Coordinates of C-alpha atoms and ligand atoms in Angstrom, one line a residue:
M1 CA 19.1 -29.1 -17.6
S2 CA 21.2 -28.9 -14.5
D3 CA 23.0 -25.6 -14.9
S4 CA 21.1 -22.6 -13.8
P5 CA 20.9 -19.9 -16.4
K6 CA 22.8 -16.6 -15.6
L7 CA 20.6 -14.2 -13.8
S8 CA 21.1 -10.4 -13.7
A9 CA 22.6 -8.6 -10.8
R10 CA 19.3 -6.7 -10.6
A11 CA 17.3 -9.9 -10.2
A12 CA 19.7 -11.1 -7.5
R13 CA 19.1 -7.9 -5.5
I14 CA 15.3 -8.2 -5.4
R15 CA 13.6 -10.1 -2.6
P16 CA 10.2 -11.7 -3.1
S17 CA 7.1 -10.1 -1.5
A18 CA 6.6 -11.5 2.0
T19 CA 2.9 -10.8 1.8
F20 CA 2.5 -12.9 -1.4
L21 CA 4.7 -15.6 0.1
M22 CA 2.4 -15.9 3.2
A23 CA -0.7 -15.7 1.1
A24 CA 0.7 -18.5 -1.2
K25 CA 1.6 -20.7 1.8
A26 CA -1.9 -20.2 3.2
G27 CA -3.4 -21.1 -0.1
A28 CA -1.3 -24.2 -0.4
L29 CA -2.5 -25.4 3.1
R30 CA -6.1 -24.7 2.1
S31 CA -5.7 -26.7 -1.1
A32 CA -4.3 -29.6 1.1
G33 CA -7.6 -29.5 3.0
R34 CA -6.6 -27.4 6.1
H35 CA -8.8 -24.7 7.4
V36 CA -6.9 -21.4 7.5
F37 CA -7.8 -18.1 8.9
D38 CA -6.2 -15.8 6.4
F39 CA -5.1 -12.5 7.9
S40 CA -2.2 -12.1 5.4
A41 CA -3.9 -10.7 2.3
G42 CA -4.1 -7.0 1.8
E43 CA -7.1 -6.9 -0.4
P44 CA -10.8 -6.4 0.2
D45 CA -13.0 -9.5 0.1
F46 CA -15.9 -7.6 -1.6
C47 CA -16.9 -7.6 -5.2
A48 CA -16.3 -4.4 -7.2
P49 CA -19.3 -2.0 -7.2
T50 CA -22.3 -3.2 -9.2
A51 CA -22.2 -0.5 -11.9
V52 CA -18.5 -1.4 -12.5
R53 CA -19.2 -5.1 -13.0
E54 CA -22.1 -4.4 -15.2
A55 CA -20.2 -2.0 -17.4
V56 CA -17.3 -4.3 -17.8
A57 CA -19.6 -7.2 -18.7
A58 CA -21.4 -5.1 -21.3
L59 CA -18.1 -3.9 -22.8
V60 CA -16.5 -7.3 -23.3
R61 CA -19.7 -8.8 -24.5
D62 CA -20.5 -6.1 -27.1
K63 CA -17.3 -4.5 -28.3
P64 CA -13.9 -5.5 -29.6
I65 CA -11.3 -4.9 -26.9
G66 CA -8.3 -3.2 -28.4
Y67 CA -5.3 -1.2 -27.3
T68 CA -5.8 2.3 -25.9
P69 CA -3.2 5.1 -25.8
V70 CA -0.3 4.0 -23.6
A71 CA -1.1 6.5 -20.9
G72 CA -4.7 5.6 -20.7
T73 CA -8.0 6.5 -22.3
P74 CA -8.7 10.2 -22.6
A75 CA -11.9 9.7 -20.6
L76 CA -10.2 8.0 -17.7
R77 CA -7.3 10.4 -17.5
E78 CA -9.8 13.2 -17.6
A79 CA -11.9 11.6 -14.8
I80 CA -8.8 11.0 -12.6
A81 CA -7.5 14.6 -13.2
H82 CA -11.0 15.9 -12.2
E83 CA -11.3 13.7 -9.1
L84 CA -7.8 14.5 -7.8
A85 CA -7.9 18.2 -8.7
A86 CA -11.2 18.5 -6.7
Y87 CA -9.7 16.6 -3.7
H88 CA -6.3 18.3 -3.6
G89 CA -7.6 21.7 -4.5
I90 CA -5.3 22.4 -7.5
A91 CA -5.6 22.3 -11.3
I92 CA -4.5 18.9 -12.7
K93 CA -4.3 18.4 -16.5
P94 CA -5.1 15.0 -18.0
T95 CA -1.6 15.1 -19.5
Q96 CA -0.2 15.0 -15.9
V97 CA -1.8 11.6 -15.4
L98 CA -0.4 8.2 -16.3
V99 CA -2.7 5.2 -15.9
S100 CA -0.8 2.0 -15.1
C101 CA -1.3 -1.6 -14.1
G102 CA -1.9 -0.9 -10.4
A103 CA -0.4 1.6 -8.0
K104 CA 2.6 -0.6 -7.7
H105 CA 3.3 -0.2 -11.4
S106 CA 2.7 3.6 -11.1
I107 CA 5.4 3.8 -8.4
V108 CA 7.9 1.7 -10.3
N109 CA 7.3 3.7 -13.5
L110 CA 8.0 7.0 -11.6
L111 CA 11.2 5.6 -10.1
L112 CA 12.4 4.2 -13.4
A113 CA 11.7 7.5 -15.1
T114 CA 13.5 9.7 -12.5
L115 CA 16.2 7.7 -10.5
D116 CA 19.8 7.3 -11.6
P117 CA 22.2 4.9 -10.0
G118 CA 23.1 6.1 -6.5
D119 CA 20.0 8.3 -6.1
E120 CA 18.3 7.8 -2.7
V121 CA 14.8 7.3 -1.6
V122 CA 13.9 7.8 2.0
I123 CA 11.5 5.1 3.3
P124 CA 10.1 5.4 6.8
A125 CA 9.9 2.0 8.5
P126 CA 7.7 0.1 9.1
Y127 CA 7.1 0.3 5.4
W128 CA 5.1 -1.5 2.7
V129 CA 7.3 -4.5 1.8
S130 CA 7.6 -3.4 -1.9
Y131 CA 9.2 0.0 -1.5
P132 CA 12.8 -0.9 -1.0
E133 CA 12.6 -3.5 -3.7
M134 CA 11.0 -1.1 -6.2
V135 CA 13.8 1.4 -5.5
R136 CA 16.4 -1.3 -6.1
V137 CA 14.6 -2.4 -9.4
A138 CA 15.0 1.2 -10.5
G139 CA 18.7 1.3 -9.6
G140 CA 18.3 3.6 -6.6
E141 CA 19.3 3.2 -3.0
P142 CA 16.6 2.8 -0.3
V143 CA 17.4 4.8 2.9
V144 CA 15.3 3.4 5.7
V145 CA 14.5 5.7 8.6
Q146 CA 13.0 4.1 11.7
T147 CA 9.8 5.6 13.1
M148 CA 8.5 5.0 16.6
L149 CA 5.3 3.8 18.1
R150 CA 5.4 6.7 20.5
D151 CA 5.2 9.0 17.4
Q152 CA 2.4 6.9 16.1
W153 CA 4.8 5.5 13.6
R154 CA 5.1 8.9 11.8
L155 CA 8.3 10.2 10.4
R156 CA 9.8 12.9 12.6
P157 CA 11.4 15.9 10.9
D158 CA 14.6 15.6 12.8
A159 CA 15.0 11.9 11.8
L160 CA 14.3 12.9 8.2
A161 CA 16.8 15.8 8.4
A162 CA 19.5 13.3 9.4
A163 CA 18.7 11.0 6.5
V164 CA 18.3 13.6 3.6
G165 CA 21.3 14.4 1.5
P166 CA 22.3 15.7 -1.9
R167 CA 21.3 12.3 -3.5
T168 CA 17.8 12.3 -2.0
R169 CA 15.1 12.2 -4.7
Y170 CA 12.0 11.1 -2.8
V171 CA 10.6 10.7 0.6
I172 CA 7.8 8.2 0.5
L173 CA 4.7 9.1 2.6
N174 CA 2.1 6.4 2.8
S175 CA -1.0 7.6 4.7
P176 CA -2.9 5.7 6.0
S177 CA 0.1 3.4 6.3
N178 CA 0.4 -0.2 5.4
P179 CA 1.3 -1.9 7.8
T180 CA 0.7 0.4 10.8
G181 CA -2.6 2.1 9.9
S182 CA -1.2 5.5 11.1
V183 CA -2.3 8.7 9.4
Y184 CA -0.2 11.8 8.9
G185 CA -1.7 15.1 9.9
R186 CA -1.3 18.3 7.9
G187 CA 1.2 19.6 10.4
D188 CA 3.4 16.5 10.1
I189 CA 3.5 16.8 6.3
E190 CA 4.2 20.5 6.5
A191 CA 7.2 19.9 8.8
I192 CA 8.5 17.2 6.5
G193 CA 8.2 19.7 3.6
R194 CA 10.2 22.3 5.5
V195 CA 13.1 19.8 5.9
L196 CA 12.9 18.9 2.2
A197 CA 12.8 22.5 1.1
R198 CA 16.4 22.7 2.1
H199 CA 17.1 20.3 -0.7
A200 CA 14.8 21.8 -3.3
P201 CA 14.0 21.1 -6.0
E202 CA 15.5 17.6 -6.2
A203 CA 13.9 16.1 -3.1
V204 CA 10.3 15.4 -3.7
V205 CA 7.5 13.9 -1.6
L206 CA 6.1 10.7 -3.1
A207 CA 2.6 10.4 -1.6
D208 CA 1.3 6.9 -1.9
D209 CA -2.4 7.6 -1.4
I210 CA -3.8 4.2 -2.2
Y211 CA -5.6 4.0 1.2
R212 CA -6.6 7.7 1.2
R213 CA -10.3 7.0 1.5
L214 CA -9.9 4.4 4.2
C215 CA -9.5 6.6 7.3
Y216 CA -11.7 6.0 10.3
A217 CA -13.1 9.0 12.2
P218 CA -11.8 11.0 13.9
A219 CA -8.7 10.4 11.7
E220 CA -8.8 12.3 8.4
H221 CA -6.6 12.0 5.4
A222 CA -4.5 15.1 4.8
S223 CA -3.7 16.1 1.3
V224 CA 0.0 16.3 0.7
V225 CA -0.7 19.0 -1.9
K226 CA -2.5 21.2 0.5
A227 CA -0.1 20.6 3.3
L228 CA 2.9 21.5 1.2
A229 CA 1.4 24.6 -0.3
G230 CA 3.8 27.5 0.1
V231 CA 6.4 25.2 1.9
H232 CA 7.8 22.8 -0.7
E233 CA 5.5 22.2 -3.7
Q234 CA 7.4 19.2 -5.0
Y235 CA 5.4 16.1 -5.0
A236 CA 4.3 13.1 -7.0
L237 CA 0.9 11.5 -6.2
V238 CA 0.1 7.8 -6.6
D239 CA -3.5 6.7 -6.2
G240 CA -5.7 4.0 -7.6
V241 CA -8.9 2.0 -7.4
S242 CA -7.6 -1.2 -5.9
K243 CA -8.5 -0.7 -2.2
T244 CA -11.3 2.0 -2.2
Y245 CA -13.4 0.2 -4.8
A246 CA -12.4 -3.4 -4.0
M247 CA -10.7 -3.7 -7.5
T248 CA -7.3 -5.2 -6.7
G249 CA -7.5 -7.7 -9.5
Y250 CA -8.5 -5.1 -12.1
R251 CA -5.0 -3.6 -11.8
I252 CA -5.5 0.1 -12.3
G253 CA -3.3 2.7 -10.5
Y254 CA -2.3 6.2 -11.5
L255 CA 0.5 8.6 -11.2
V256 CA 0.1 12.4 -11.1
A257 CA 3.3 14.3 -11.7
P258 CA 4.7 17.2 -13.7
E259 CA 4.2 16.7 -17.4
P260 CA 7.8 15.9 -18.4
V261 CA 7.9 13.1 -15.7
V262 CA 4.6 11.7 -17.0
V263 CA 5.9 11.8 -20.6
A264 CA 9.1 9.9 -19.6
A265 CA 7.2 7.4 -17.5
T266 CA 4.8 6.8 -20.4
R267 CA 7.7 6.2 -22.7
I268 CA 9.0 3.5 -20.3
Q269 CA 5.5 2.0 -19.9
G270 CA 5.1 2.0 -23.7
Q271 CA 8.1 -0.3 -24.1
M272 CA 7.0 -2.6 -21.2
T273 CA 3.3 -3.2 -20.9
S274 CA 1.7 -0.7 -23.3
N275 CA -1.7 0.4 -21.9
A276 CA -3.2 -1.0 -18.7
A277 CA -5.9 -3.6 -19.6
T278 CA -8.7 -1.9 -21.6
P279 CA -11.7 -3.4 -19.8
S280 CA -10.1 -2.4 -16.4
Q281 CA -9.6 1.2 -17.6
H282 CA -13.3 1.3 -18.4
A283 CA -14.1 -0.2 -15.0
A284 CA -12.0 2.4 -13.3
F285 CA -13.7 5.1 -15.3
V286 CA -17.1 3.9 -14.1
A287 CA -15.9 3.6 -10.5
L288 CA -14.8 7.2 -10.5
T289 CA -17.8 8.6 -12.3
D290 CA -21.0 6.6 -11.7
P291 CA -22.9 8.2 -8.8
S292 CA -24.3 4.8 -7.7
V293 CA -20.8 3.6 -6.7
E294 CA -20.4 5.9 -3.6
A295 CA -23.1 4.1 -1.5
E296 CA -21.3 0.8 -2.0
V297 CA -17.9 2.4 -1.1
A298 CA -19.5 3.8 2.1
A299 CA -20.9 0.3 3.0
M300 CA -17.4 -1.3 2.5
H301 CA -15.9 1.5 4.6
A302 CA -18.3 0.8 7.4
A303 CA -17.6 -2.9 7.2
F304 CA -13.9 -2.3 7.5
E305 CA -14.3 -0.1 10.5
R306 CA -16.5 -2.6 12.2
R307 CA -14.0 -5.4 11.4
R308 CA -11.2 -3.3 12.8
D309 CA -13.1 -3.0 16.1
T310 CA -13.9 -6.7 16.1
M311 CA -10.2 -7.6 15.6
L312 CA -9.0 -5.1 18.2
A313 CA -11.5 -6.6 20.7
G314 CA -10.3 -10.1 19.9
L315 CA -6.6 -9.1 20.2
A316 CA -7.2 -7.3 23.5
R317 CA -8.0 -10.6 25.1
I318 CA -4.4 -11.9 24.4
P319 CA -2.0 -10.8 27.1
G320 CA 1.4 -9.4 26.2
L321 CA 0.6 -8.2 22.7
G322 CA 1.3 -4.6 21.9
V323 CA -1.6 -3.4 19.8
T324 CA -2.2 0.2 18.6
P325 CA -5.6 0.9 17.1
P326 CA -5.1 1.7 13.4
Q327 CA -6.5 5.0 12.1
G328 CA -6.9 3.7 8.6
A329 CA -6.3 1.1 5.9
F330 CA -7.1 -2.5 7.0
Y331 CA -4.2 -3.8 9.0
V332 CA -3.4 -4.2 12.7
F333 CA 0.3 -4.1 13.4
V334 CA 1.0 -6.1 16.5
D335 CA 4.1 -6.0 18.7
A336 CA 4.6 -9.7 19.5
S337 CA 8.2 -9.3 20.8
R338 CA 7.3 -10.8 24.2
Y339 CA 6.5 -14.1 22.4
V340 CA 9.8 -14.4 20.5
G341 CA 13.1 -15.6 21.8
G342 CA 13.7 -17.7 24.8
P343 CA 13.4 -21.5 25.4
G344 CA 10.7 -23.2 23.4
R345 CA 9.6 -20.0 21.7
P346 CA 10.1 -19.0 18.1
A347 CA 13.4 -17.4 17.5
D348 CA 12.0 -14.4 15.6
D349 CA 8.8 -13.0 14.0
E350 CA 9.3 -15.1 10.9
E351 CA 9.4 -18.3 12.8
L352 CA 6.4 -17.0 14.9
A353 CA 4.4 -16.4 11.7
T354 CA 5.4 -19.8 10.3
R355 CA 4.3 -21.5 13.5
L356 CA 1.0 -19.6 13.7
L357 CA 0.2 -20.8 10.2
E358 CA 1.5 -24.3 10.2
Q359 CA 0.6 -25.3 13.7
H360 CA -2.5 -23.1 14.3
G361 CA -3.9 -22.4 10.9
V362 CA -3.7 -18.6 11.2
A363 CA -1.9 -16.7 8.4
T364 CA -0.1 -13.4 9.3
V365 CA 2.8 -11.5 7.8
P366 CA 6.1 -11.3 9.8
G367 CA 7.2 -7.7 10.8
A368 CA 10.8 -8.1 9.5
A369 CA 9.4 -7.9 6.0
F370 CA 8.1 -4.4 6.9
G371 CA 11.4 -3.4 8.6
A372 CA 10.0 -4.0 12.0
P373 CA 11.2 -7.3 13.5
G374 CA 9.3 -8.6 16.5
H375 CA 5.9 -7.6 15.0
I376 CA 3.3 -9.3 12.9
R377 CA 0.7 -7.7 10.6
L378 CA -2.9 -8.9 10.6
S379 CA -5.2 -7.9 7.8
Y380 CA -8.9 -7.5 8.7
A381 CA -10.0 -7.4 5.1
T382 CA -11.9 -10.6 5.6
D383 CA -15.3 -11.6 6.9
D384 CA -16.5 -10.8 10.4
A385 CA -16.9 -14.5 11.5
S386 CA -13.3 -15.4 10.4
I387 CA -12.0 -12.4 12.4
V388 CA -13.8 -13.6 15.6
D389 CA -12.9 -17.3 15.2
G390 CA -9.3 -16.5 14.0
C391 CA -8.7 -14.3 17.0
T392 CA -9.9 -17.1 19.3
Q393 CA -7.5 -19.4 17.5
L394 CA -4.7 -16.8 18.0
A395 CA -5.5 -16.6 21.7
Q396 CA -5.0 -20.3 22.0
A397 CA -1.8 -20.2 20.0
F398 CA -0.3 -17.4 22.1
A399 CA -1.4 -19.2 25.3
E400 CA 0.6 -22.2 24.2
L401 CA 3.6 -20.0 23.5
A402 CA 3.5 -18.1 26.8
Ligands
LIG501 N1 0.8 1.0 -2.0 C1 0.6 0.3 -0.8 C2 0.9 0.9 0.5 C3 -0.1 -0.9 -0.8 O1 -0.3 -1.6 0.3 C4 -0.4 -1.5 -2.1 C5 -1.0 -2.9 -2.2 O2 -1.0 -3.6 -1.2 C6 -0.1 -0.8 -3.2 C7 0.5 0.4 -3.1 C8 -0.4 -1.4 -4.6 O3 -1.6 -1.2 -5.0 P1 -2.1 -1.9 -6.4 O4 -2.7 -3.2 -6.1 O5 -3.0 -0.9 -7.0 O6 -0.8 -2.1 -7.2

């Protein structure tokens, strides 16, 4: 067959995930026998907590695995409502919770259920690579607002005010941020709420809290719900088990929103995927409720903090890189603009990342994919020795480029 089948305009508008592309290239090189230091992947390298694995094994060994209600098992929805109500200090009913196949799916479901063509979503850059594409999938328009390193990559209220209009439906706040690791304080969120309040009730904060529990002291996560109390109480919360519990492959995320939104999003999910995988729902229930899990979560947290410091120490030895210590998540966002452009150097961050991988065996993700050309993102969700050796390798690579 030589003729390509007709593809939809929607498919043509969507770009592939740069993170997955780099991870795939790194995997292909590894399969070909090359050693690769993989700083591209945004996922913990740990196993899920012991109680989770044991519970899933027992379930699939002993019980038939059937469908569950589309929005999730009553037990899991109840556990999520309980956990997030306690954290955010409000009442959440299980009927306000939709369990989906990862936090990514939760965000897409929300957007599909609430955006009409032409509706706008404000996305602070640098942003997680998927946000603009998810908005496009749902027929909306991404409105990218640049943030600055001098503001610790946080959205300023005046920049937001200039971007918000009558078609604004959401402002996405991702704290701690992928890719910058910056964390919004309560005052930052309150100021954003005051701007949005002028566009009430349509403009809503979409809090992507997937890294909520990965803040490093003295940074602390601020609850959007608490920060917006009495200011602009319009928000949707997205959370999940992928990062906190090292359960990326289990694919469980959840949306908390007003009941009519959850009902609409559930209708959409019901015609697309039905329920999230039944064993994974059970796994998430155990992660949220088994008391033995917390010690393992704390150990993973400590490991990430140690690895962050190891990576920062390794990068500090490379002259000319702009490195800001991340306050959370597991990425370092590096300004490598002094190494791009000019004779013999890579033309841009994409070529830089390609060269680092192909010539030096270090996988990173180019900043352009996050709306920040001239940067690269390094994930430290990998073992300590690889971070030390990979940074040594990077130092050699940059020395050659200098
Ligand atoms: N939100 C952000 C900011 C992320 O970085 C990711 C994953 O990398 C997700 C959401 C998606 O999480 P999940 O794997 O649960 O779909």
